Short mmCIF file of C-alpha atoms in Angstrom, two decimals:
data_model
loop_
_atom_site.label_atom_id
_atom_site.label_comp_id
_atom_site.label_asym_id
_atom_site.label_seq_id
_atom_site.Cartn_x
_atom_site.Cartn_y
_atom_site.Cartn_z
CA MET A 672 -80.21 -92.48 -31.45
CA THR A 673 -77.99 -95.08 -33.09
CA ASN A 674 -76.62 -94.23 -36.53
CA PRO A 675 -78.61 -96.51 -38.90
CA ASN A 676 -75.61 -96.83 -41.21
CA LYS A 677 -73.61 -98.62 -38.54
CA ILE A 678 -76.09 -101.29 -37.39
CA ASN A 679 -78.19 -103.96 -39.04
CA PRO A 680 -81.93 -103.20 -39.37
CA VAL A 681 -83.08 -105.76 -36.77
CA ASP A 682 -80.75 -104.49 -34.04
CA TYR A 683 -81.51 -100.90 -35.01
CA TYR A 684 -85.23 -101.45 -34.51
CA ASN A 685 -84.80 -103.41 -31.27
CA ARG A 686 -82.66 -100.71 -29.67
CA ASP A 687 -84.57 -97.57 -30.62
CA TYR A 688 -88.11 -98.36 -31.71
CA ILE A 689 -89.98 -100.28 -29.00
CA GLN A 690 -92.57 -97.47 -28.85
CA ASP A 691 -93.14 -97.79 -32.60
CA CYS A 692 -93.60 -101.53 -32.10
CA ILE A 693 -96.23 -100.96 -29.39
CA GLU A 694 -98.11 -98.52 -31.66
CA LYS A 695 -98.03 -101.00 -34.55
CA LEU A 696 -99.27 -103.78 -32.23
CA LEU A 697 -102.18 -101.63 -31.07
CA ASP A 698 -103.18 -101.14 -34.73
CA VAL A 699 -103.82 -104.89 -34.90
CA LYS A 700 -107.42 -105.88 -34.29
CA SER A 701 -107.98 -107.53 -30.85
CA VAL A 702 -104.74 -106.14 -29.36
CA HIS A 703 -105.32 -103.74 -26.45
CA GLN A 704 -103.12 -102.04 -23.87
CA SER A 705 -104.31 -103.29 -20.50
CA ALA A 706 -101.75 -101.27 -18.51
CA GLN A 707 -98.82 -98.93 -19.14
CA ASP A 708 -96.50 -101.93 -19.31
CA ALA A 709 -98.87 -104.68 -20.44
CA LEU A 710 -100.82 -105.89 -23.49
CA THR A 711 -103.71 -108.24 -23.89
CA TYR A 712 -105.19 -110.11 -26.82
CA VAL A 713 -108.98 -109.95 -26.55
CA THR A 714 -110.87 -113.02 -27.73
CA ASN A 715 -113.79 -112.58 -25.24
CA LYS A 716 -114.88 -110.05 -22.63
CA SER A 717 -112.92 -111.73 -19.86
CA ASP A 718 -109.63 -110.90 -21.62
CA TYR A 719 -110.03 -107.15 -21.05
CA GLY A 720 -107.63 -105.94 -18.35
CA LYS A 721 -105.44 -109.06 -18.36
CA ARG A 722 -101.67 -108.67 -18.35
CA MET A 723 -101.07 -111.38 -20.95
CA VAL A 724 -97.79 -109.80 -22.09
CA THR A 725 -95.65 -107.50 -20.00
CA ILE A 726 -93.17 -104.96 -21.40
CA GLU A 727 -89.92 -104.55 -19.54
CA ASN A 728 -86.29 -103.81 -20.47
CA ASN A 729 -87.12 -103.47 -24.19
CA GLN A 730 -88.67 -106.93 -24.25
CA PHE A 731 -92.13 -108.52 -24.39
CA THR A 732 -92.81 -111.53 -22.15
CA ALA A 733 -95.98 -113.70 -22.03
CA ASN A 734 -97.32 -114.40 -18.50
CA GLU A 735 -100.19 -116.68 -19.51
CA ASN A 736 -101.79 -118.31 -22.51
CA ASN A 737 -102.47 -115.64 -25.09
CA GLY A 738 -103.70 -114.91 -28.62
CA PHE A 739 -100.23 -113.77 -29.60
CA ASN A 740 -99.13 -117.42 -29.76
CA MET A 741 -96.13 -116.53 -27.55
CA PRO A 742 -94.68 -119.24 -25.27
CA ILE A 743 -95.06 -118.33 -21.59
CA GLY A 744 -91.86 -116.92 -20.08
CA GLU A 745 -89.96 -116.59 -23.38
CA PRO A 746 -88.90 -112.96 -24.05
CA TYR A 747 -89.58 -111.48 -27.50
CA SER A 748 -87.70 -108.50 -28.95
CA PRO A 749 -89.60 -105.62 -30.62
CA PHE A 750 -88.65 -106.95 -34.07
CA MET A 751 -89.89 -110.44 -33.16
CA MET A 752 -93.25 -108.94 -32.15
CA LEU A 753 -93.31 -106.88 -35.34
CA GLN A 754 -92.68 -109.98 -37.43
CA SER A 755 -94.94 -112.46 -35.63
CA VAL A 756 -97.94 -110.25 -34.80
CA VAL A 757 -97.98 -107.19 -37.07
CA PHE A 758 -96.76 -108.93 -40.24
CA LYS A 759 -98.18 -112.35 -39.38
CA GLY A 760 -94.85 -114.18 -39.35
CA SER A 761 -93.35 -112.62 -42.51
CA PHE A 762 -89.70 -111.78 -41.88
CA LYS A 763 -89.36 -110.09 -45.31
CA SER A 764 -92.31 -107.78 -44.69
CA ALA A 765 -91.06 -106.83 -41.23
CA LEU A 766 -87.54 -106.23 -42.52
CA GLY A 767 -88.85 -104.16 -45.44
CA TYR A 768 -90.86 -102.01 -43.02
CA VAL A 769 -87.77 -101.28 -40.94
CA ILE A 770 -85.43 -100.65 -43.86
CA PHE A 771 -87.70 -98.40 -45.89
CA LYS A 772 -90.15 -96.86 -43.42
CA ILE A 773 -88.07 -96.60 -40.26
CA MET A 774 -84.52 -96.24 -41.59
CA GLY A 775 -85.61 -94.15 -44.58
CA ASN A 776 -83.68 -96.10 -47.19
CA GLU A 777 -84.64 -95.38 -50.78
CA VAL A 778 -86.87 -97.97 -52.40
CA ASP A 779 -85.18 -99.50 -55.43
CA PHE A 780 -88.48 -99.90 -57.26
CA VAL A 781 -91.00 -97.60 -58.92
CA ARG A 782 -94.34 -98.26 -60.48
CA VAL A 783 -94.99 -96.29 -63.65
CA GLY A 784 -98.52 -96.75 -64.91
CA ILE A 785 -99.25 -100.41 -64.21
CA LYS A 786 -95.67 -101.67 -64.60
CA TYR A 787 -93.00 -102.14 -61.94
CA PHE A 788 -89.36 -101.24 -62.55
CA LYS A 789 -86.21 -101.78 -60.52
CA LYS A 790 -83.59 -99.04 -60.40
CA ILE A 791 -80.25 -100.75 -61.04
CA VAL A 792 -77.17 -98.62 -60.41
CA LYS A 793 -73.89 -99.51 -62.11
CA VAL A 794 -70.50 -97.80 -62.20
CA ASP A 795 -68.96 -97.38 -65.65
CA ARG A 796 -65.26 -97.38 -66.53
CA TYR A 797 -64.98 -93.67 -65.61
CA GLU A 798 -66.63 -94.07 -62.19
CA VAL A 799 -69.84 -92.48 -63.43
CA LEU A 800 -72.96 -93.85 -61.71
CA ARG A 801 -75.50 -95.00 -64.29
CA THR A 802 -79.06 -95.95 -63.41
CA ASP A 803 -81.09 -98.34 -65.53
CA LEU A 804 -84.79 -98.98 -65.07
CA LYS A 805 -85.43 -102.67 -65.65
CA LEU A 806 -88.91 -104.13 -65.89
CA TRP A 807 -89.55 -106.21 -62.75
CA ASP A 808 -92.35 -108.68 -62.07
CA LYS A 809 -94.64 -107.77 -59.18
CA THR A 810 -94.79 -111.35 -57.90
CA THR A 811 -90.99 -111.43 -57.73
CA ILE A 812 -91.00 -108.28 -55.61
CA VAL A 813 -93.54 -109.88 -53.26
CA ASP A 814 -91.49 -113.09 -53.11
CA ASP A 815 -88.37 -111.13 -52.21
CA TYR A 816 -89.79 -108.51 -49.83
CA GLY A 817 -93.27 -109.64 -48.81
CA LYS A 818 -96.67 -108.43 -49.95
CA ASP A 819 -96.70 -105.46 -47.57
CA PHE A 820 -93.60 -104.07 -49.29
CA ILE A 821 -95.63 -103.14 -52.37
CA SER A 822 -97.18 -100.27 -50.40
CA ASN A 823 -93.66 -98.77 -50.08
CA VAL A 824 -93.16 -98.59 -53.86
CA PRO A 825 -93.83 -95.05 -55.16
CA SER A 826 -96.16 -94.90 -58.16
CA PHE A 827 -96.25 -92.43 -61.06
CA ASP A 828 -98.53 -91.82 -64.01
CA ASP A 829 -95.92 -91.89 -66.77
CA PHE A 830 -92.32 -91.18 -67.77
CA THR A 831 -91.09 -87.77 -68.84
CA ILE A 832 -87.80 -86.03 -69.57
CA GLN A 833 -87.24 -82.53 -68.21
CA PRO A 834 -83.53 -81.59 -68.38
CA ASP A 835 -82.35 -79.13 -65.76
CA ASN A 836 -78.80 -79.04 -64.43
CA LYS A 837 -79.44 -76.38 -61.79
CA ASN A 838 -82.95 -76.85 -60.39
CA TYR A 839 -83.50 -80.56 -60.76
CA GLN A 840 -86.84 -82.23 -60.08
CA SER A 841 -87.15 -86.01 -60.06
CA ILE A 842 -90.96 -85.95 -60.17
CA ILE A 843 -92.89 -83.57 -62.42
CA ASN A 844 -96.70 -83.57 -62.29
CA ASN A 845 -96.52 -87.13 -60.92
CA ASN A 846 -94.40 -88.21 -63.91
CA TYR A 847 -91.06 -89.94 -63.31
CA ASN A 848 -88.23 -87.81 -64.75
CA LEU A 849 -85.72 -89.95 -66.66
CA TYR A 850 -83.21 -87.09 -66.67
CA ALA A 851 -80.55 -87.65 -64.01
CA GLU A 852 -79.53 -85.04 -61.47
CA PHE A 853 -76.38 -83.15 -62.48
CA SER A 854 -73.60 -84.42 -60.22
CA HIS A 855 -71.24 -81.41 -60.16
CA LYS A 856 -71.36 -78.03 -58.41
CA PRO A 857 -69.49 -74.90 -59.51
CA CYS A 858 -66.82 -73.63 -57.16
CA LEU A 859 -67.45 -70.55 -55.01
CA ALA A 860 -66.54 -67.15 -56.44
CA GLU A 861 -63.74 -66.68 -53.91
CA GLU A 862 -62.26 -70.06 -54.94
CA TYR A 863 -62.18 -69.25 -58.66
CA ASN A 864 -58.81 -69.05 -60.39
CA LYS A 865 -58.36 -68.87 -64.16
CA GLU A 866 -55.51 -71.35 -63.90
CA GLY A 867 -57.95 -73.73 -62.22
CA TRP A 868 -59.20 -74.91 -65.63
CA LYS A 869 -56.05 -74.68 -67.77
CA TRP A 870 -56.24 -78.29 -69.00
CA THR A 871 -59.87 -77.80 -69.99
CA ARG A 872 -58.93 -74.63 -71.86
CA ASN A 873 -56.03 -76.40 -73.60
CA LEU A 874 -58.29 -79.27 -74.71
CA LEU A 875 -60.97 -76.94 -76.09
CA LYS A 876 -58.43 -74.80 -77.94
CA HIS A 877 -56.88 -77.93 -79.43
CA ILE A 878 -60.20 -79.43 -80.54
CA PHE A 879 -61.89 -76.25 -81.78
CA GLN A 880 -58.95 -74.06 -82.88
CA GLU A 881 -60.42 -70.86 -84.40
CA HIS A 882 -63.85 -71.87 -83.02
CA TYR A 883 -62.63 -71.88 -79.41
CA GLU A 884 -64.97 -69.05 -78.35
CA LEU A 885 -67.88 -70.87 -79.99
CA SER A 886 -66.97 -74.00 -78.04
CA LEU A 887 -67.43 -72.11 -74.77
CA VAL A 888 -70.88 -70.97 -75.92
CA TYR A 889 -71.65 -74.58 -76.91
CA LEU A 890 -70.74 -75.84 -73.44
CA LYS A 891 -72.60 -73.03 -71.68
CA VAL A 892 -75.74 -73.99 -73.58
CA LEU A 893 -75.32 -77.68 -72.72
CA TYR A 894 -74.92 -76.79 -69.05
CA GLN A 895 -77.43 -73.97 -68.62
CA HIS A 896 -79.94 -74.72 -71.40
CA PRO A 897 -80.04 -78.52 -71.79
CA LYS A 898 -83.37 -78.33 -73.63
CA GLN A 899 -81.91 -76.18 -76.42
CA SER A 900 -81.18 -77.77 -79.83
CA LEU A 901 -77.58 -77.67 -81.03
CA PRO A 902 -75.83 -78.68 -84.28
CA ILE A 903 -74.39 -82.17 -84.69
CA LEU A 904 -70.78 -81.81 -83.57
CA VAL A 905 -68.43 -83.95 -85.68
CA LEU A 906 -64.78 -84.46 -84.74
CA THR A 907 -62.77 -86.07 -87.52
CA SER A 908 -59.15 -87.03 -88.06
CA GLU A 909 -57.45 -89.83 -89.95
CA GLU A 910 -54.62 -89.70 -87.43
CA ARG A 911 -54.60 -91.39 -84.04
CA SER A 912 -54.02 -89.76 -80.65
CA THR A 913 -55.62 -86.44 -81.54
CA GLY A 914 -57.72 -85.99 -78.40
CA LYS A 915 -61.13 -86.96 -79.81
CA SER A 916 -61.61 -89.80 -77.33
CA THR A 917 -60.33 -87.66 -74.45
CA PHE A 918 -62.96 -85.05 -75.33
CA VAL A 919 -65.74 -87.66 -75.29
CA ASN A 920 -64.46 -89.21 -72.04
CA TRP A 921 -64.38 -85.78 -70.40
CA PHE A 922 -67.97 -85.19 -71.51
CA GLU A 923 -68.95 -88.46 -69.85
CA GLN A 924 -67.43 -87.24 -66.60
CA LEU A 925 -69.03 -83.81 -66.96
CA PHE A 926 -72.58 -84.85 -67.88
CA GLY A 927 -72.65 -88.26 -66.20
CA ASP A 928 -75.75 -90.39 -66.64
CA ASN A 929 -77.29 -87.87 -69.04
CA MET A 930 -74.74 -88.84 -71.68
CA VAL A 931 -74.22 -92.13 -73.48
CA VAL A 932 -71.68 -93.44 -75.99
CA VAL A 933 -73.08 -95.72 -78.69
CA ASN A 934 -72.04 -96.98 -82.11
CA PRO A 935 -73.69 -96.44 -85.52
CA ALA A 936 -75.37 -99.87 -85.35
CA ASP A 937 -77.25 -98.76 -82.21
CA ILE A 938 -78.69 -95.79 -84.10
CA GLY A 939 -79.83 -98.04 -86.94
CA ARG A 940 -81.64 -100.57 -84.73
CA ASP A 941 -85.33 -100.47 -83.87
CA PHE A 942 -84.58 -100.54 -80.14
CA ASN A 943 -83.54 -97.06 -78.97
CA GLY A 944 -83.78 -97.47 -75.20
CA SER A 945 -80.02 -97.07 -74.77
CA TYR A 946 -80.04 -93.46 -75.93
CA ALA A 947 -83.62 -92.17 -76.21
CA SER A 948 -83.63 -90.61 -72.74
CA LYS A 949 -80.12 -89.13 -72.93
CA ASN A 950 -79.30 -85.45 -73.36
CA ILE A 951 -75.98 -86.06 -75.14
CA ILE A 952 -75.41 -88.98 -77.50
CA ALA A 953 -71.84 -89.61 -78.61
CA ILE A 954 -71.22 -91.96 -81.54
CA GLU A 955 -67.57 -93.01 -81.69
CA GLU A 956 -65.52 -94.13 -84.71
CA SER A 957 -68.52 -93.60 -86.91
CA ARG A 958 -69.42 -94.04 -90.52
CA PHE A 959 -73.02 -94.04 -91.65
CA ASP A 960 -73.55 -95.93 -94.88
CA LYS A 961 -77.23 -96.89 -94.72
CA ALA A 962 -79.62 -94.22 -95.94
CA SER A 963 -82.17 -95.16 -93.24
CA THR A 964 -79.59 -94.74 -90.45
CA LEU A 965 -78.42 -91.44 -91.89
CA GLU A 966 -81.97 -90.12 -92.06
CA LYS A 967 -82.63 -91.21 -88.48
CA LEU A 968 -79.44 -89.46 -87.38
CA LYS A 969 -80.45 -86.16 -88.99
CA ASN A 970 -83.95 -86.40 -87.54
CA LEU A 971 -82.54 -86.90 -84.04
CA ALA A 972 -80.86 -83.51 -84.27
CA THR A 973 -84.17 -81.66 -84.52
CA GLN A 974 -87.04 -83.88 -83.33
CA LYS A 975 -89.01 -82.80 -80.27
CA LYS A 976 -90.52 -86.13 -79.20
CA ILE A 977 -89.38 -89.73 -79.30
CA THR A 978 -91.07 -93.09 -78.82
CA VAL A 979 -88.89 -95.19 -76.52
CA ASN A 980 -88.65 -98.77 -77.71
CA SER A 981 -86.81 -101.09 -75.32
CA LYS A 982 -86.78 -104.87 -75.21
CA PHE A 983 -89.49 -106.40 -72.99
CA THR A 984 -90.88 -102.96 -72.10
CA PRO A 985 -94.03 -101.35 -73.49
CA GLU A 986 -93.40 -98.38 -75.77
CA TYR A 987 -93.90 -94.90 -74.37
CA SER A 988 -93.33 -91.38 -75.68
CA VAL A 989 -91.28 -88.66 -73.99
CA PRO A 990 -89.89 -85.26 -74.98
CA PHE A 991 -86.53 -85.56 -76.74
CA TYR A 992 -83.67 -83.14 -76.14
CA GLY A 993 -80.75 -85.21 -77.46
CA LYS A 994 -77.61 -83.53 -78.78
CA LEU A 995 -75.28 -85.53 -81.03
CA ILE A 996 -71.49 -85.78 -81.06
CA ILE A 997 -69.79 -87.91 -83.72
CA THR A 998 -66.12 -88.91 -83.82
CA SER A 999 -64.67 -90.52 -86.91
CA ASN A 1000 -61.35 -91.45 -88.49
CA ASP A 1001 -62.93 -90.98 -91.93
CA GLU A 1002 -62.52 -87.26 -92.54
CA ASN A 1003 -64.53 -87.00 -95.75
CA LYS A 1004 -66.91 -89.95 -95.75
CA PHE A 1005 -68.20 -90.37 -92.20
CA SER A 1006 -71.64 -89.53 -93.57
CA LYS A 1007 -73.42 -88.17 -96.60
CA VAL A 1008 -73.95 -84.45 -96.09
CA ASP A 1009 -75.95 -82.60 -98.73
CA SER A 1010 -74.87 -79.15 -99.83
CA PRO A 1011 -77.79 -77.25 -98.16
CA GLU A 1012 -77.37 -79.15 -94.87
CA ILE A 1013 -76.87 -76.81 -91.88
CA ARG A 1014 -77.08 -79.28 -89.01
CA TYR A 1015 -73.38 -80.27 -88.92
CA TRP A 1016 -70.45 -78.60 -87.16
CA VAL A 1017 -67.46 -80.49 -88.53
CA ARG A 1018 -64.04 -80.03 -86.95
CA LYS A 1019 -60.86 -81.65 -88.26
CA VAL A 1020 -58.83 -82.28 -85.12
CA PRO A 1021 -55.04 -81.86 -85.48
CA SER A 1022 -52.42 -84.12 -83.99
CA LEU A 1023 -51.29 -83.48 -80.45
CA VAL A 1024 -48.00 -81.65 -80.02
CA GLY A 1025 -45.77 -81.15 -77.01
CA VAL A 1026 -45.49 -83.24 -73.87
CA GLU A 1027 -48.49 -85.56 -73.44
CA ASN A 1028 -50.36 -85.60 -70.13
CA HIS A 1029 -51.08 -89.28 -69.51
CA ASP A 1030 -53.41 -88.42 -66.62
CA ILE A 1031 -55.34 -85.78 -68.54
CA LEU A 1032 -58.78 -87.16 -67.67
CA THR A 1033 -58.08 -86.89 -63.93
CA ALA A 1034 -56.89 -83.32 -64.40
CA LEU A 1035 -59.97 -82.42 -66.46
CA THR A 1036 -62.30 -83.94 -63.89
CA LYS A 1037 -60.72 -81.98 -61.03
CA GLU A 1038 -61.22 -78.77 -63.01
CA ILE A 1039 -64.98 -79.24 -63.54
CA PRO A 1040 -66.16 -77.07 -60.58
CA THR A 1041 -63.90 -74.18 -61.64
CA PHE A 1042 -64.91 -74.51 -65.28
CA LEU A 1043 -68.61 -74.51 -64.37
CA HIS A 1044 -68.11 -71.27 -62.43
CA TYR A 1045 -66.51 -69.73 -65.52
CA LEU A 1046 -69.47 -70.82 -67.68
CA ASN A 1047 -71.79 -69.15 -65.17
CA MET A 1048 -69.78 -65.93 -65.40
CA MET A 1049 -69.99 -65.77 -69.20
CA ARG A 1050 -72.52 -63.37 -70.64
CA PRO A 1051 -75.92 -64.89 -71.51
CA VAL A 1052 -76.22 -66.72 -74.83
CA ASP A 1053 -78.47 -65.25 -77.49
CA LEU A 1054 -80.78 -68.15 -78.29
CA THR A 1055 -82.79 -66.19 -80.88
CA ARG A 1056 -80.25 -66.04 -83.72
CA SER A 1057 -80.81 -69.60 -84.88
CA ARG A 1058 -82.89 -72.60 -83.86
CA MET A 1059 -79.55 -74.34 -83.16
CA VAL A 1060 -77.93 -71.29 -81.50
CA PHE A 1061 -75.22 -70.94 -84.17
CA THR A 1062 -75.76 -69.71 -87.72
CA ALA A 1063 -74.54 -71.78 -90.67
CA GLU A 1064 -71.88 -69.14 -91.35
CA GLN A 1065 -70.51 -69.34 -87.79
CA ILE A 1066 -69.85 -73.08 -87.89
CA GLU A 1067 -68.88 -73.45 -91.55
CA THR A 1068 -65.48 -75.12 -91.92
CA LYS A 1069 -63.27 -76.43 -94.68
CA ALA A 1070 -63.79 -79.89 -93.18
CA LEU A 1071 -67.57 -79.57 -93.63
CA ASN A 1072 -67.19 -78.42 -97.24
CA ASN A 1073 -64.89 -81.36 -97.96
CA VAL A 1074 -67.51 -83.76 -96.60
CA LYS A 1075 -70.21 -82.12 -98.70
CA LYS A 1076 -68.01 -82.35 -101.79
CA GLU A 1077 -67.29 -86.02 -101.14
CA SER A 1078 -70.98 -86.66 -100.53
CA ARG A 1079 -71.90 -85.86 -104.12
CA SER A 1080 -73.22 -88.69 -106.26
CA GLU A 1081 -70.80 -90.42 -108.63
CA LEU A 1082 -72.51 -88.79 -111.61
CA HIS A 1083 -72.32 -85.38 -109.95
CA LYS A 1084 -68.58 -85.84 -109.36
CA GLU A 1085 -68.04 -87.06 -112.92
CA ILE A 1086 -69.94 -84.15 -114.49
CA ASP A 1087 -68.00 -81.66 -112.34
CA ALA A 1088 -64.68 -83.20 -113.39
CA LEU A 1089 -65.61 -83.31 -117.09
CA LEU A 1090 -66.90 -79.74 -117.14
CA ASP A 1091 -63.89 -78.50 -115.19
CA ASP A 1092 -61.58 -80.05 -117.77
CA PHE A 1093 -63.79 -78.78 -120.60
CA GLY A 1094 -63.67 -75.25 -119.17
CA LEU A 1095 -59.89 -75.38 -118.88
CA GLN A 1096 -59.67 -76.23 -122.58
CA ASN A 1097 -62.15 -73.49 -123.53
CA ASP A 1098 -61.13 -70.63 -121.25
CA LYS A 1099 -62.52 -67.92 -123.55
CA ILE A 1100 -66.12 -69.05 -122.96
CA VAL A 1101 -67.87 -67.25 -120.07
CA ASP A 1102 -70.30 -70.05 -119.33
CA PHE A 1103 -71.62 -73.23 -120.88
CA LYS A 1104 -75.21 -73.95 -121.73
CA PHE A 1105 -76.71 -77.41 -122.08
CA ILE A 1106 -79.55 -79.74 -121.22
CA GLY A 1107 -79.30 -83.36 -120.14
CA ILE A 1108 -79.27 -84.82 -123.64
CA ASP A 1109 -76.40 -82.47 -124.63
CA LEU A 1110 -74.21 -83.86 -121.86
CA LYS A 1111 -75.28 -87.38 -122.73
CA LYS A 1112 -74.16 -86.99 -126.36
CA LYS A 1113 -70.96 -85.19 -125.44
CA PHE A 1114 -69.63 -87.27 -122.55
CA PHE A 1115 -71.78 -90.34 -121.97
CA ASP A 1116 -72.87 -91.43 -125.44
CA LYS A 1117 -71.66 -95.01 -124.93
CA ASN A 1118 -72.42 -95.18 -121.21
CA ASN A 1119 -75.74 -96.91 -120.62
CA GLN A 1120 -75.47 -96.38 -116.86
CA TYR A 1121 -76.58 -92.75 -117.11
CA SER A 1122 -79.86 -91.96 -118.86
CA ASN A 1123 -80.96 -88.54 -120.11
CA SER A 1124 -83.48 -88.22 -117.29
CA TYR A 1125 -80.92 -89.18 -114.62
CA ILE A 1126 -78.47 -86.61 -115.96
CA SER A 1127 -81.18 -83.92 -116.00
CA LYS A 1128 -82.22 -84.81 -112.45
CA THR A 1129 -78.61 -84.54 -111.27
CA LEU A 1130 -78.19 -81.13 -112.92
CA LYS A 1131 -81.34 -79.79 -111.33
CA HIS A 1132 -81.53 -81.39 -107.87
CA ASP A 1133 -77.93 -82.25 -107.00
CA MET A 1134 -75.94 -79.55 -108.78
CA LYS A 1135 -78.79 -77.06 -108.47
CA LEU A 1136 -77.90 -75.31 -111.71
CA SER A 1137 -80.12 -72.46 -112.82
CA LYS A 1138 -81.75 -72.25 -116.24
CA VAL A 1139 -82.17 -69.35 -118.65
CA GLU A 1140 -85.44 -67.54 -118.01
CA GLU A 1141 -86.98 -67.91 -121.46
CA ILE A 1142 -86.78 -70.38 -124.35
CA GLY A 1143 -84.28 -69.24 -126.98
CA ARG A 1144 -81.32 -70.17 -129.11
CA TYR A 1145 -78.17 -71.47 -127.44
CA ILE A 1146 -74.96 -73.27 -128.37
CA PRO A 1147 -74.71 -76.62 -126.56
CA LEU A 1148 -71.33 -76.82 -124.78
CA GLU A 1149 -69.73 -74.10 -126.87
CA GLU A 1150 -66.08 -74.63 -127.79
CA ASP A 1151 -63.40 -72.04 -128.61
CA GLY A 1152 -62.83 -71.37 -132.31
CA LEU A 1153 -65.32 -73.90 -133.63
CA ASN A 1154 -68.40 -73.36 -135.80
CA ASN A 1155 -70.82 -74.34 -133.03
CA HIS A 1156 -74.39 -75.23 -133.99
CA THR A 1157 -77.30 -73.67 -132.12
CA LYS A 1158 -80.42 -75.27 -130.61
CA THR A 1159 -83.67 -73.96 -129.24
CA GLY A 1160 -84.53 -74.62 -125.62
CA LYS A 1161 -84.20 -73.60 -121.98
CA PRO A 1162 -80.71 -74.82 -121.05
CA PHE A 1163 -78.89 -75.00 -117.72
CA ILE A 1164 -76.09 -72.46 -117.17
CA TYR A 1165 -72.70 -73.59 -115.88
CA PRO A 1166 -70.21 -70.73 -115.20
CA ASN A 1167 -66.70 -71.45 -116.45
CA LYS A 1168 -64.35 -70.90 -113.52
CA HIS A 1169 -61.39 -70.99 -115.92
CA TYR A 1170 -62.70 -68.11 -118.06
CA LYS A 1171 -59.97 -65.54 -118.76
CA ILE A 1172 -60.37 -61.85 -119.54
CA ASN A 1173 -57.49 -60.52 -121.63
CA GLY A 1174 -55.43 -63.51 -120.67
CA SER A 1175 -56.12 -63.21 -116.92
CA GLU A 1176 -58.20 -65.76 -115.09
CA ILE A 1177 -61.24 -64.33 -113.27
CA GLU A 1178 -60.65 -63.91 -109.56
CA ASP A 1179 -64.06 -64.67 -108.11
CA LYS A 1180 -64.57 -68.42 -107.99
CA GLU A 1181 -66.77 -68.56 -104.91
CA ASP A 1182 -70.07 -68.79 -106.80
CA VAL A 1183 -69.08 -71.70 -109.02
CA PRO A 1184 -71.60 -74.47 -108.22
CA PHE A 1185 -70.52 -77.92 -107.08
#
């Protein structure tokens, strides 16, 4: 049989499918087979047995007046009969039948619920195939392909997202899976060579430094457990050419259509169709200033379901398994990160050293099969230690602490600076006791910007200072060598990190609150 990829649909049908044409003709009311090589169109009893149309040499020829409306003596090909008789003159319907039913081509449309969508495939800048589902009008489909084509369009009850990079299913319980099939395969065991992923190893060691082993666990989870929650990975550096973009580009090659790169404005908008169905969401050159965007970002790291809101498309809800990667040139202010926050894994990426590989992305892409085999060989990941795989202690970094410190409110920063200086001047006092009004009188007496209640709220909620257990006498902001006056109350306690014992500064500064 002729290869369908090397012939147009009409010729393909004419050469190989005359028997299919005869069977389709006999499905038409009034058409009967009067002999092995002849057809008749019955309009009255006298038409039975007539050889109105003979079949010879892959052609149909009318011998007399007939209900087929075929001119006598003019040969018709199988496709012509298919078009004129079976599909009542519709070329588009006949062509659609051949392309999709006979040749087995994939239909570019799906019906989900009561809406029709067209699958539009585009190639991005890294040669990754990306499929978009665009709402398509049913009448337009009929205009383009004929009304009979609609029967070729597969229909599903709803959308869903079920990530699986090893045992992919496009349809789950008659729901259309928006997760794309993973496009890479690991190499065979006999083909594995440790040097076969040296550029991948070099990139991971450069990006993650002392957390290199954790980075392998992170990638194993992304590959083998795409449903698992992971911390927000943040790569920061004020310097250029550090490898952050290379890392993101490599991820695009590795995870294909299940990853998307957006900007902070996309996260802040109401329409989330560009990323809601993706397993990995990278946000490049980011800084989140709006509180609403920041809150949405943090929620994305842990939420289990998302309502997809795309332009011109009805809203629908699907499971959400998105993992976030942020790259930023702002090392300390890419986002506000509160002190108790455990959802961020912040890495300060150093500058590249040595000879630069200008074709690094090609090298990384070639290594993907070998690297995947290595991930498969790694011991299983313990997913029970933390809801995000890693504990807060495992992914704590100096970069994260710097961001948290910079994220403090202006009043918080000012109080810390004032008390630090005050402690330095009074290094014989173990700790200072005060309430909001004491700080107000001492440091902000002429500053109307900070009220007593705002200062107290900052001490309690932002600085999280503890109070003495019972009401008693205390010296507000005690100073060395002065006749300090006492007050009654339940003050906050602020340890003096500059306190000296016998002239030596105390060594343990880790518990000083900030």
